[in-house]
Amino acid sequence: MAEETVQEGSAAESSPREEGSKRKLTQKQKAALVVVSMGADRASQLYKYLNETDIEELTYEVARVGKTTNQEVEDTLDEFYKLCLTHKMMTDGGIDYAKSVLEKAFGESTAKNLLDKVSKTLASKPFNFFAKGDPKALLSLLGTERPQVIALIMSYMEAEQSAKVLENLPEEKRIPTVTAMANMDRVSPDAIQIIENEMKRKFSSIITSEDNMNLGGIDYVADVMNHIDRSSEKKIFDELDVSNPTLSKDIRDKMFVFEDILTMDNRSVQRFIRDCDTKDIVFAMKTASDEMKDIFFGNMSKRQAETVKGDMETTSNVRLKDVEEAQSRIVNLIRKLEEQGELVINKGGGEDTIIV
């Protein structure tokens, strides 16, 4: 038995690369492998975004890399690529979009693992404490801040959460905040740190920033406006049309609202109607123009059109809020189908050729 143990130990010592391929690397060791694989020039560019502690720890791991197998390097780089891909999809398209794409590409188990890891990373972004605090208390506090500060903090939120904040801001701060968000580009860590230090006096939990991030912009404001209730949306645009008509048009051009269904091609209309809840269509048609009704009924089967018309006649005392919510659900369905490549939205209002 002892002899077998000695033989096993000798074999392990004589084949360090084979044994190394079975070892489980720590996250720091994996980071070191990625840095080594980059080469000195690219690695030096990465280092300038790290703090002193991170540089020290990473350099220590790089110095200890030693012999590695090709499989270790390939597995590490593959994991790094997938994490970067997941991060981009989650920040650009949201967790549902990322989940759908990743499951198709890598399978349900791998997708869940990647999403869990990236979710923890994203949870450390600045101002994340707003997602955990009491909504009413946070909104009350934000209402006392300058529009530029509100815009910065909102730019770190999910669009849906930003929409809720915008809905509840004092009216005199809504337009300045929308304008500040739309005009925001890249914000330095120092500027974010100053805001965070100010907020530390008011909140018990704060997370520091790491590097420059793309914040705000027209696209982001359009996304926020697509999540906001239609009543608040109308008020904001009515004011913007007067105070800053150019910005108002730029935001509208990036948005898709219920009335834009009139600009869609018939095949796209037929596609989203197929997934629509009949009750939503009935409610949405209550305040729709005759032209809009013609678009809907003209792209339904004869039987479905008769059903909807019959339900419209028997459905009464519908609140305006219910109508607006039904229209919003239809809009969200259309936007979801567009993200999935199921239909085309002509946002710019031009005469682009549409192939569905």
Short mmCIF file of C-alpha atoms in Angstrom, two decimals:
data_model
loop_
_atom_site.label_atom_id
_atom_site.label_comp_id
_atom_site.label_asym_id
_atom_site.label_seq_id
_atom_site.Cartn_x
_atom_site.Cartn_y
_atom_site.Cartn_z
CA MET A 1 0.00 0.00 0.00
CA ALA A 2 2.83 2.36 0.91
CA GLU A 3 4.62 1.35 -2.27
CA GLU A 4 1.53 2.20 -4.31
CA THR A 5 1.38 5.62 -2.67
CA VAL A 6 5.05 6.28 -3.48
CA GLN A 7 4.49 5.21 -7.07
CA GLU A 8 1.48 7.47 -7.37
CA GLY A 9 3.48 10.38 -5.95
CA SER A 10 6.36 9.71 -8.34
CA ALA A 11 3.99 9.62 -11.27
CA ALA A 12 2.46 12.93 -10.20
CA GLU A 13 5.86 14.55 -9.94
CA SER A 14 6.95 13.25 -13.33
CA SER A 15 3.78 14.52 -15.09
CA PRO A 16 2.99 17.94 -13.63
CA ARG A 17 1.22 19.12 -16.77
CA GLU A 18 -1.15 16.16 -16.81
CA GLU A 19 -1.94 16.63 -13.12
CA GLY A 20 -2.19 20.38 -13.65
CA SER A 21 -4.92 19.89 -16.23
CA LYS A 22 -7.13 18.39 -13.50
CA ARG A 23 -6.59 21.11 -10.91
CA LYS A 24 -9.27 23.67 -10.20
CA LEU A 25 -7.97 27.17 -10.82
CA THR A 26 -8.97 30.06 -8.57
CA GLN A 27 -10.47 33.20 -10.08
CA LYS A 28 -7.17 35.02 -9.51
CA GLN A 29 -5.23 32.28 -11.29
CA LYS A 30 -7.65 32.47 -14.20
CA ALA A 31 -7.23 36.25 -14.33
CA ALA A 32 -3.46 35.75 -14.43
CA LEU A 33 -3.78 33.32 -17.36
CA VAL A 34 -5.92 35.83 -19.28
CA VAL A 35 -3.35 38.60 -18.67
CA VAL A 36 -0.44 36.38 -19.74
CA SER A 37 -2.33 35.36 -22.89
CA MET A 38 -2.86 39.02 -23.79
CA GLY A 39 0.83 39.79 -24.06
CA ALA A 40 2.71 42.61 -22.39
CA ASP A 41 1.40 45.50 -24.52
CA ARG A 42 -2.28 44.73 -24.07
CA ALA A 43 -1.82 43.74 -20.43
CA SER A 44 -0.27 47.13 -19.69
CA GLN A 45 -3.39 48.83 -21.09
CA LEU A 46 -5.54 46.75 -18.76
CA TYR A 47 -3.46 47.60 -15.70
CA LYS A 48 -4.27 51.30 -15.85
CA TYR A 49 -7.90 50.50 -14.98
CA LEU A 50 -6.96 48.58 -11.83
CA ASN A 51 -6.30 49.93 -8.36
CA GLU A 52 -3.01 49.32 -6.54
CA THR A 53 -4.28 46.33 -4.57
CA ASP A 54 -5.62 44.61 -7.66
CA ILE A 55 -2.38 45.25 -9.55
CA GLU A 56 -0.32 43.84 -6.70
CA GLU A 57 -2.45 40.69 -6.36
CA LEU A 58 -2.65 40.12 -10.11
CA THR A 59 1.10 40.63 -10.58
CA TYR A 60 1.74 38.13 -7.80
CA GLU A 61 -0.45 35.54 -9.54
CA VAL A 62 1.15 36.24 -12.92
CA ALA A 63 4.58 35.63 -11.40
CA ARG A 64 3.35 32.29 -10.03
CA VAL A 65 1.70 31.03 -13.23
CA GLY A 66 4.51 28.60 -14.04
CA LYS A 67 3.73 25.63 -16.25
CA THR A 68 0.18 25.34 -17.57
CA THR A 69 -1.47 23.02 -20.03
CA ASN A 70 -2.99 24.12 -23.30
CA GLN A 71 -6.32 22.88 -22.01
CA GLU A 72 -6.13 25.15 -18.95
CA VAL A 73 -5.45 28.17 -21.12
CA GLU A 74 -8.18 27.30 -23.63
CA ASP A 75 -10.76 26.65 -20.91
CA THR A 76 -9.90 29.89 -19.11
CA LEU A 77 -10.05 32.03 -22.24
CA ASP A 78 -13.30 30.35 -23.27
CA GLU A 79 -14.83 31.14 -19.87
CA PHE A 80 -13.53 34.73 -20.06
CA TYR A 81 -15.04 35.19 -23.52
CA LYS A 82 -18.41 33.80 -22.43
CA LEU A 83 -18.47 36.04 -19.35
CA CYS A 84 -17.68 39.12 -21.48
CA LEU A 85 -20.40 38.10 -23.94
CA THR A 86 -22.91 37.56 -21.13
CA HIS A 87 -22.05 40.90 -19.53
CA LYS A 88 -22.61 42.75 -22.81
CA MET A 89 -25.92 40.99 -23.51
CA MET A 90 -27.21 41.66 -20.00
CA THR A 91 -26.29 45.35 -20.06
CA ASP A 92 -27.46 45.93 -23.65
CA GLY A 93 -30.48 43.67 -23.88
CA GLY A 94 -31.45 42.72 -20.33
CA ILE A 95 -31.39 39.45 -18.42
CA ASP A 96 -34.31 37.85 -20.32
CA TYR A 97 -32.64 38.51 -23.66
CA ALA A 98 -29.28 37.22 -22.41
CA LYS A 99 -30.91 34.10 -20.95
CA SER A 100 -32.66 33.30 -24.22
CA VAL A 101 -29.53 33.71 -26.37
CA LEU A 102 -27.18 31.92 -23.96
CA GLU A 103 -29.49 28.93 -23.53
CA LYS A 104 -29.65 28.49 -27.30
CA ALA A 105 -25.89 28.87 -27.66
CA PHE A 106 -24.52 26.98 -24.65
CA GLY A 107 -27.39 25.09 -23.03
CA GLU A 108 -29.52 25.81 -19.95
CA SER A 109 -26.95 24.75 -17.33
CA THR A 110 -24.04 26.79 -18.73
CA ALA A 111 -26.32 29.79 -19.34
CA LYS A 112 -27.50 29.76 -15.71
CA ASN A 113 -23.92 29.56 -14.44
CA LEU A 114 -22.82 32.49 -16.61
CA LEU A 115 -25.83 34.62 -15.66
CA ASP A 116 -25.25 33.95 -11.95
CA LYS A 117 -21.59 35.02 -12.18
CA VAL A 118 -22.27 38.16 -14.20
CA SER A 119 -25.25 39.12 -12.04
CA LYS A 120 -22.94 39.21 -9.02
CA THR A 121 -20.50 41.43 -10.94
CA LEU A 122 -23.22 43.82 -12.09
CA ALA A 123 -24.56 43.98 -8.55
CA SER A 124 -21.40 45.84 -7.55
CA LYS A 125 -21.95 48.77 -9.90
CA PRO A 126 -22.29 52.26 -8.40
CA PHE A 127 -25.60 53.31 -6.84
CA ASN A 128 -26.89 49.73 -6.84
CA PHE A 129 -28.21 50.36 -3.33
CA PHE A 130 -31.17 52.14 -4.92
CA ALA A 131 -32.49 48.77 -6.07
CA LYS A 132 -32.55 47.50 -2.47
CA GLY A 133 -33.86 50.51 -0.57
CA ASP A 134 -37.44 51.48 0.19
CA PRO A 135 -38.80 52.92 -3.10
CA LYS A 136 -40.79 55.74 -1.49
CA ALA A 137 -37.88 56.84 0.71
CA LEU A 138 -35.44 56.76 -2.21
CA LEU A 139 -37.78 58.70 -4.47
CA SER A 140 -38.33 61.24 -1.73
CA LEU A 141 -34.59 61.70 -1.35
CA LEU A 142 -33.89 61.90 -5.08
CA GLY A 143 -36.53 64.59 -5.42
CA THR A 144 -34.32 66.90 -3.34
CA GLU A 145 -31.23 66.44 -5.50
CA ARG A 146 -30.14 68.51 -8.49
CA PRO A 147 -31.32 67.24 -11.92
CA GLN A 148 -27.72 66.49 -12.95
CA VAL A 149 -27.23 64.27 -9.88
CA ILE A 150 -30.59 62.54 -10.42
CA ALA A 151 -29.67 61.94 -14.07
CA LEU A 152 -26.33 60.35 -13.12
CA ILE A 153 -27.90 58.02 -10.56
CA MET A 154 -30.79 57.09 -12.89
CA SER A 155 -28.30 56.21 -15.60
CA TYR A 156 -27.05 53.34 -13.44
CA MET A 157 -30.57 51.98 -12.95
CA GLU A 158 -32.54 49.61 -15.14
CA ALA A 159 -34.73 51.53 -17.59
CA GLU A 160 -37.92 50.35 -15.90
CA GLN A 161 -36.74 51.58 -12.50
CA SER A 162 -35.64 54.89 -14.02
CA ALA A 163 -39.10 55.26 -15.49
CA LYS A 164 -40.65 54.90 -12.04
CA VAL A 165 -38.31 57.56 -10.68
CA LEU A 166 -39.11 59.91 -13.56
CA GLU A 167 -42.84 59.46 -13.03
CA ASN A 168 -42.53 60.47 -9.37
CA LEU A 169 -40.11 63.38 -9.67
CA PRO A 170 -41.43 66.89 -9.03
CA GLU A 171 -42.69 68.23 -12.36
CA GLU A 172 -40.21 71.11 -12.37
CA LYS A 173 -37.32 68.59 -12.29
CA ARG A 174 -38.54 66.13 -14.91
CA ILE A 175 -37.48 68.00 -18.04
CA PRO A 176 -34.08 69.13 -16.68
CA THR A 177 -33.40 65.53 -15.61
CA VAL A 178 -34.40 64.08 -19.01
CA THR A 179 -32.24 66.70 -20.72
CA ALA A 180 -29.28 65.96 -18.44
CA MET A 181 -29.58 62.21 -19.11
CA ALA A 182 -29.82 62.68 -22.85
CA ASN A 183 -26.75 64.92 -22.93
CA MET A 184 -24.68 62.64 -20.69
CA ASP A 185 -21.82 60.75 -22.31
CA ARG A 186 -18.89 59.33 -20.36
CA VAL A 187 -18.43 60.14 -16.67
CA SER A 188 -15.06 59.92 -14.95
CA PRO A 189 -14.55 57.84 -11.79
CA ASP A 190 -13.59 61.02 -9.91
CA ALA A 191 -16.93 62.67 -10.69
CA ILE A 192 -18.85 59.57 -9.65
CA GLN A 193 -16.77 59.32 -6.48
CA ILE A 194 -17.67 62.89 -5.52
CA ILE A 195 -21.38 62.09 -5.87
CA GLU A 196 -20.95 58.86 -3.94
CA ASN A 197 -19.12 60.61 -1.11
CA GLU A 198 -22.00 63.04 -0.87
CA MET A 199 -24.48 60.17 -0.77
CA LYS A 200 -22.51 58.39 1.96
CA ARG A 201 -23.86 60.93 4.40
CA LYS A 202 -27.39 59.84 3.52
CA PHE A 203 -27.13 56.11 2.94
CA SER A 204 -25.57 53.35 4.98
CA SER A 205 -24.52 51.28 1.96
CA ILE A 206 -22.45 52.57 -0.94
CA ILE A 207 -20.38 50.90 -3.63
CA THR A 208 -17.44 52.65 -5.29
CA SER A 209 -16.97 53.02 -9.00
CA GLU A 210 -14.28 51.30 -11.03
CA ASP A 211 -13.89 52.90 -14.43
CA ASN A 212 -15.55 55.10 -17.00
CA MET A 213 -18.90 53.83 -18.19
CA ASN A 214 -21.19 54.86 -21.02
CA LEU A 215 -24.14 56.52 -19.30
CA GLY A 216 -27.36 58.15 -20.35
CA GLY A 217 -27.74 59.31 -23.93
CA ILE A 218 -30.72 59.53 -26.30
CA ASP A 219 -31.07 55.74 -26.61
CA TYR A 220 -31.24 55.34 -22.85
CA VAL A 221 -33.85 58.10 -22.43
CA ALA A 222 -35.94 56.52 -25.20
CA ASP A 223 -35.77 53.21 -23.37
CA VAL A 224 -36.88 54.90 -20.14
CA MET A 225 -39.75 56.63 -21.95
CA ASN A 226 -40.86 53.32 -23.43
CA HIS A 227 -41.33 52.03 -19.86
CA ILE A 228 -43.09 55.08 -18.46
CA ASP A 229 -46.91 55.32 -18.19
CA ARG A 230 -48.56 57.02 -21.15
CA SER A 231 -49.97 59.87 -19.10
CA SER A 232 -46.54 60.90 -17.78
CA GLU A 233 -45.04 60.31 -21.23
CA LYS A 234 -47.48 62.79 -22.77
CA LYS A 235 -46.81 65.44 -20.12
CA ILE A 236 -43.05 65.15 -20.54
CA PHE A 237 -43.19 65.37 -24.33
CA ASP A 238 -45.67 68.25 -24.23
CA GLU A 239 -43.16 70.20 -22.12
CA LEU A 240 -40.15 69.11 -24.17
CA ASP A 241 -41.89 70.13 -27.39
CA VAL A 242 -41.92 73.67 -26.02
CA SER A 243 -38.60 73.85 -24.14
CA ASN A 244 -36.43 71.69 -26.42
CA PRO A 245 -38.25 70.52 -29.59
CA THR A 246 -35.07 69.14 -31.17
CA LEU A 247 -34.38 66.87 -28.20
CA SER A 248 -38.04 65.87 -28.11
CA LYS A 249 -37.89 64.77 -31.75
CA ASP A 250 -34.58 62.92 -31.23
CA ILE A 251 -36.07 60.92 -28.35
CA ARG A 252 -39.30 60.18 -30.23
CA ASP A 253 -37.30 58.93 -33.22
CA LYS A 254 -35.64 56.33 -30.98
CA MET A 255 -38.89 55.25 -29.34
CA PHE A 256 -41.73 53.03 -30.39
CA VAL A 257 -45.16 54.08 -29.13
CA PHE A 258 -48.63 52.65 -29.73
CA GLU A 259 -49.42 55.13 -32.51
CA ASP A 260 -46.32 53.91 -34.43
CA ILE A 261 -48.20 50.71 -35.25
CA LEU A 262 -49.63 52.75 -38.13
CA THR A 263 -46.14 52.77 -39.72
CA MET A 264 -45.63 49.00 -39.51
CA ASP A 265 -45.94 46.67 -42.48
CA ASN A 266 -48.86 44.24 -42.55
CA ARG A 267 -46.80 41.10 -41.96
CA SER A 268 -45.26 42.58 -38.80
CA VAL A 269 -48.71 43.61 -37.55
CA GLN A 270 -50.01 40.10 -38.20
CA ARG A 271 -47.03 38.69 -36.28
CA PHE A 272 -47.60 40.61 -33.05
CA ILE A 273 -51.41 40.22 -33.19
CA ARG A 274 -50.86 36.47 -33.17
CA ASP A 275 -49.33 36.75 -29.65
CA CYS A 276 -51.65 39.48 -28.34
CA ASP A 277 -54.15 38.87 -25.58
CA THR A 278 -57.61 39.47 -27.11
CA LYS A 279 -58.66 41.44 -24.03
CA ASP A 280 -55.71 43.81 -24.53
CA ILE A 281 -56.76 44.41 -28.14
CA VAL A 282 -60.35 45.09 -27.06
CA PHE A 283 -59.24 47.62 -24.43
CA ALA A 284 -56.60 49.21 -26.68
CA MET A 285 -59.16 49.81 -29.43
CA LYS A 286 -61.43 51.80 -27.11
CA THR A 287 -59.57 55.07 -27.75
CA ALA A 288 -57.90 54.10 -31.04
CA SER A 289 -58.45 56.10 -34.21
CA ASP A 290 -60.45 54.63 -37.09
CA GLU A 291 -57.19 54.24 -39.01
CA MET A 292 -55.69 52.22 -36.15
CA LYS A 293 -58.78 50.01 -35.96
CA ASP A 294 -58.55 49.39 -39.69
CA ILE A 295 -54.90 48.30 -39.28
CA PHE A 296 -55.83 45.80 -36.54
CA PHE A 297 -58.98 44.42 -38.11
CA GLY A 298 -57.40 44.29 -41.56
CA ASN A 299 -54.63 42.02 -40.28
CA MET A 300 -56.83 39.62 -38.29
CA SER A 301 -58.71 36.59 -39.47
CA LYS A 302 -62.38 37.27 -40.15
CA ARG A 303 -63.36 35.23 -37.12
CA GLN A 304 -60.97 37.05 -34.76
CA ALA A 305 -62.10 40.46 -36.04
CA GLU A 306 -65.74 39.57 -35.40
CA THR A 307 -64.87 38.35 -31.89
CA VAL A 308 -63.00 41.56 -31.03
CA LYS A 309 -65.76 43.79 -32.43
CA GLY A 310 -68.35 41.84 -30.46
CA ASP A 311 -66.33 42.13 -27.25
CA MET A 312 -65.88 45.87 -27.84
CA GLU A 313 -69.66 46.33 -28.02
CA THR A 314 -70.28 44.41 -24.80
CA THR A 315 -67.34 45.89 -22.86
CA SER A 316 -68.26 49.17 -21.18
CA ASN A 317 -67.12 51.43 -18.36
CA VAL A 318 -63.45 50.88 -19.16
CA ARG A 319 -61.06 53.17 -17.29
CA LEU A 320 -58.60 55.22 -19.31
CA LYS A 321 -55.82 53.76 -17.17
CA ASP A 322 -56.82 50.23 -18.25
CA VAL A 323 -56.79 51.29 -21.90
CA GLU A 324 -53.31 52.82 -21.55
CA GLU A 325 -51.97 49.73 -19.76
CA ALA A 326 -53.35 47.46 -22.50
CA GLN A 327 -51.68 49.62 -25.15
CA SER A 328 -48.42 49.54 -23.19
CA ARG A 329 -48.51 45.72 -23.03
CA ILE A 330 -49.00 45.58 -26.79
CA VAL A 331 -46.07 47.97 -27.30
CA ASN A 332 -43.85 45.90 -25.00
CA LEU A 333 -44.79 42.74 -26.93
CA ILE A 334 -43.85 44.43 -30.22
CA ARG A 335 -40.52 45.59 -28.83
CA LYS A 336 -39.79 42.08 -27.49
CA LEU A 337 -40.58 40.50 -30.86
CA GLU A 338 -38.35 43.05 -32.59
CA GLU A 339 -35.45 42.17 -30.26
CA GLN A 340 -35.97 38.52 -31.19
CA GLY A 341 -35.91 39.38 -34.90
CA GLU A 342 -39.55 38.35 -35.37
CA LEU A 343 -40.66 41.66 -36.88
CA VAL A 344 -39.36 45.06 -37.96
CA ILE A 345 -40.01 48.49 -36.44
CA ASN A 346 -39.35 51.47 -38.68
CA LYS A 347 -38.28 53.86 -35.89
CA GLY A 348 -36.92 56.61 -38.09
CA GLY A 349 -40.13 57.12 -40.02
CA GLY A 350 -38.29 56.82 -43.32
CA GLU A 351 -39.07 54.72 -46.36
CA ASP A 352 -36.66 51.87 -45.74
CA THR A 353 -37.38 48.63 -47.51
CA ILE A 354 -38.64 46.11 -44.96
CA ILE A 355 -37.98 42.42 -45.42
CA VAL A 356 -39.79 40.16 -42.94
#
